[in-house]
Amino acid sequence: MTKSERRSLDKPDETRLIPKGKIEVVNAGGATVGKVTFEPGWKWSESVKPIAGTDSCQVAHTGYVISGCCHVAMDDGEEFDLEPGDGFYMAPGHDGWTVGDEPFVALDFTGMADYGKSQ
């Protein structure tokens, strides 16, 4: 039986720094929760692609937007913005970038176990 756990993103288990961004991660009960902060000018294809080594992000994300805006361009041509208050699921196969002068901050409940780590 798994014991209940409480972890604080104010004291993450790990902080991964990437160009123009950071990922703060906590692990609890076998789950990984990440808080991403992507500064103005952050773009997946410039900041994470060199780390991931794929043409587009191949990680599924399920999350909640705290602040800022991120524009997402899916490989199939669909495009949309993620804005404060949005809950989202994003399938693998996408690029994304921060829109405007405010950092994009979101919680991700499914895609942070290895995100931003060299493969």
mmCIF file of C-alpha atoms in Angstrom:
data_model
loop_
_atom_site.group_PDB
_atom_site.id
_atom_site.type_symbol
_atom_site.label_atom_id
_atom_site.label_comp_id
_atom_site.label_asym_id
_atom_site.label_seq_id
_atom_site.Cartn_x
_atom_site.Cartn_y
_atom_site.Cartn_z
ATOM 1 C CA MET A 1 0.000 0.000 0.000
ATOM 2 C CA THR A 2 1.338 3.440 -0.955
ATOM 3 C CA LYS A 3 1.516 6.038 1.766
ATOM 4 C CA SER A 4 0.153 9.508 1.178
ATOM 5 C CA GLU A 5 2.751 12.166 0.459
ATOM 6 C CA ARG A 6 2.797 15.951 0.361
ATOM 7 C CA ARG A 7 5.460 17.816 -1.572
ATOM 8 C CA SER A 8 5.908 21.558 -2.078
ATOM 9 C CA LEU A 9 6.897 23.142 -5.370
ATOM 10 C CA ASP A 10 8.325 25.928 -3.201
ATOM 11 C CA LYS A 11 11.049 23.366 -2.353
ATOM 12 C CA PRO A 12 11.301 21.242 -5.502
ATOM 13 C CA ASP A 13 13.097 17.896 -5.582
ATOM 14 C CA GLU A 14 14.843 19.070 -8.739
ATOM 15 C CA THR A 15 15.185 22.272 -10.760
ATOM 16 C CA ARG A 16 16.150 21.969 -14.423
ATOM 17 C CA LEU A 17 17.425 25.104 -16.107
ATOM 18 C CA ILE A 18 16.944 25.416 -19.851
ATOM 19 C CA PRO A 19 17.556 28.434 -22.085
ATOM 20 C CA LYS A 20 14.990 31.111 -21.111
ATOM 21 C CA GLY A 21 13.201 28.775 -18.700
ATOM 22 C CA LYS A 22 13.149 26.448 -15.750
ATOM 23 C CA ILE A 23 11.292 23.329 -14.677
ATOM 24 C CA GLU A 24 10.724 22.705 -10.968
ATOM 25 C CA VAL A 25 9.787 19.109 -10.188
ATOM 26 C CA VAL A 26 8.355 17.246 -7.212
ATOM 27 C CA ASN A 27 7.768 13.498 -6.984
ATOM 28 C CA ALA A 28 5.065 12.051 -4.768
ATOM 29 C CA GLY A 29 3.363 8.671 -4.719
ATOM 30 C CA GLY A 30 4.985 7.663 -7.984
ATOM 31 C CA ALA A 31 3.711 10.788 -9.775
ATOM 32 C CA THR A 32 5.786 13.690 -11.078
ATOM 33 C CA VAL A 33 4.412 17.231 -11.006
ATOM 34 C CA GLY A 34 6.292 20.010 -12.739
ATOM 35 C CA LYS A 35 6.005 23.769 -12.601
ATOM 36 C CA VAL A 36 7.322 25.370 -15.773
ATOM 37 C CA THR A 37 8.365 28.985 -16.088
ATOM 38 C CA PHE A 38 9.137 30.057 -19.641
ATOM 39 C CA GLU A 39 10.439 33.615 -20.005
ATOM 40 C CA PRO A 40 9.528 35.964 -22.877
ATOM 41 C CA GLY A 41 11.421 34.762 -25.945
ATOM 42 C CA TRP A 42 11.267 31.078 -24.915
ATOM 43 C CA LYS A 43 10.480 28.716 -27.789
ATOM 44 C CA TRP A 44 10.539 24.910 -27.563
ATOM 45 C CA SER A 45 12.289 24.520 -30.920
ATOM 46 C CA GLU A 46 15.124 26.789 -29.748
ATOM 47 C CA SER A 47 15.326 26.017 -26.008
ATOM 48 C CA VAL A 48 14.448 22.319 -25.687
ATOM 49 C CA LYS A 49 14.850 20.786 -29.159
ATOM 50 C CA PRO A 50 18.660 20.650 -28.814
ATOM 51 C CA ILE A 51 18.215 18.755 -25.527
ATOM 52 C CA ALA A 52 15.413 16.435 -26.712
ATOM 53 C CA GLY A 53 16.916 15.718 -30.122
ATOM 54 C CA THR A 54 13.518 15.473 -31.835
ATOM 55 C CA ASP A 55 11.961 17.707 -34.505
ATOM 56 C CA SER A 56 9.020 18.553 -32.230
ATOM 57 C CA CYS A 57 8.110 17.907 -28.603
ATOM 58 C CA GLN A 58 7.158 14.238 -28.301
ATOM 59 C CA VAL A 59 5.860 14.505 -24.723
ATOM 60 C CA ALA A 60 2.153 14.579 -23.814
ATOM 61 C CA HIS A 61 1.248 17.315 -21.343
ATOM 62 C CA THR A 62 -1.760 17.602 -19.027
ATOM 63 C CA GLY A 63 -1.786 20.781 -17.040
ATOM 64 C CA TYR A 64 -3.103 24.069 -15.765
ATOM 65 C CA VAL A 65 -1.965 27.590 -16.734
ATOM 66 C CA ILE A 66 -1.182 29.938 -13.847
ATOM 67 C CA SER A 67 -0.045 33.020 -15.778
ATOM 68 C CA GLY A 68 1.184 34.259 -19.131
ATOM 69 C CA CYS A 69 0.406 32.907 -22.587
ATOM 70 C CA CYS A 70 1.925 30.113 -24.655
ATOM 71 C CA HIS A 71 1.102 29.660 -28.340
ATOM 72 C CA VAL A 72 1.103 26.009 -29.410
ATOM 73 C CA ALA A 73 1.558 24.759 -32.976
ATOM 74 C CA MET A 74 0.766 21.070 -33.411
ATOM 75 C CA ASP A 75 2.516 19.002 -36.092
ATOM 76 C CA ASP A 76 -0.884 18.451 -37.768
ATOM 77 C CA GLY A 77 -1.359 22.224 -38.271
ATOM 78 C CA GLU A 78 -3.704 22.946 -35.345
ATOM 79 C CA GLU A 79 -2.741 26.065 -33.362
ATOM 80 C CA PHE A 80 -4.051 27.522 -30.104
ATOM 81 C CA ASP A 81 -3.096 29.698 -27.139
ATOM 82 C CA LEU A 82 -2.879 28.524 -23.536
ATOM 83 C CA GLU A 83 -3.922 31.297 -21.143
ATOM 84 C CA PRO A 84 -4.434 31.727 -17.374
ATOM 85 C CA GLY A 85 -7.120 29.446 -16.004
ATOM 86 C CA ASP A 86 -6.898 26.954 -18.890
ATOM 87 C CA GLY A 87 -6.726 23.263 -18.140
ATOM 88 C CA PHE A 88 -5.166 21.447 -21.071
ATOM 89 C CA TYR A 89 -4.118 18.210 -22.690
ATOM 90 C CA MET A 90 -1.523 18.502 -25.426
ATOM 91 C CA ALA A 91 -0.694 15.414 -27.494
ATOM 92 C CA PRO A 92 2.883 14.660 -28.550
ATOM 93 C CA GLY A 93 4.029 16.443 -31.699
ATOM 94 C CA HIS A 94 4.098 20.190 -31.078
ATOM 95 C CA ASP A 95 6.146 23.359 -30.771
ATOM 96 C CA GLY A 96 5.285 26.188 -28.398
ATOM 97 C CA TRP A 97 6.478 29.653 -27.482
ATOM 98 C CA THR A 98 5.830 32.336 -24.897
ATOM 99 C CA VAL A 99 3.668 35.184 -26.180
ATOM 100 C CA GLY A 100 4.105 38.728 -24.859
ATOM 101 C CA ASP A 101 6.224 40.231 -22.103
ATOM 102 C CA GLU A 102 5.027 38.067 -19.193
ATOM 103 C CA PRO A 103 6.532 34.667 -18.320
ATOM 104 C CA PHE A 104 4.338 31.639 -19.036
ATOM 105 C CA VAL A 105 3.844 29.644 -15.819
ATOM 106 C CA ALA A 106 1.968 26.325 -15.729
ATOM 107 C CA LEU A 107 1.671 23.087 -13.789
ATOM 108 C CA ASP A 108 2.152 19.860 -15.748
ATOM 109 C CA PHE A 109 0.896 16.583 -14.292
ATOM 110 C CA THR A 110 1.980 14.104 -16.980
ATOM 111 C CA GLY A 111 4.945 15.295 -19.015
ATOM 112 C CA MET A 112 7.722 16.324 -16.640
ATOM 113 C CA ALA A 113 9.462 13.113 -15.573
ATOM 114 C CA ASP A 114 12.271 13.600 -18.131
ATOM 115 C CA TYR A 115 11.365 16.914 -19.794
ATOM 116 C CA GLY A 116 14.371 19.155 -20.295
ATOM 117 C CA LYS A 117 16.876 16.373 -19.509
ATOM 118 C CA SER A 118 19.516 15.341 -22.014
ATOM 119 C CA GLN A 119 18.563 12.024 -23.546
#
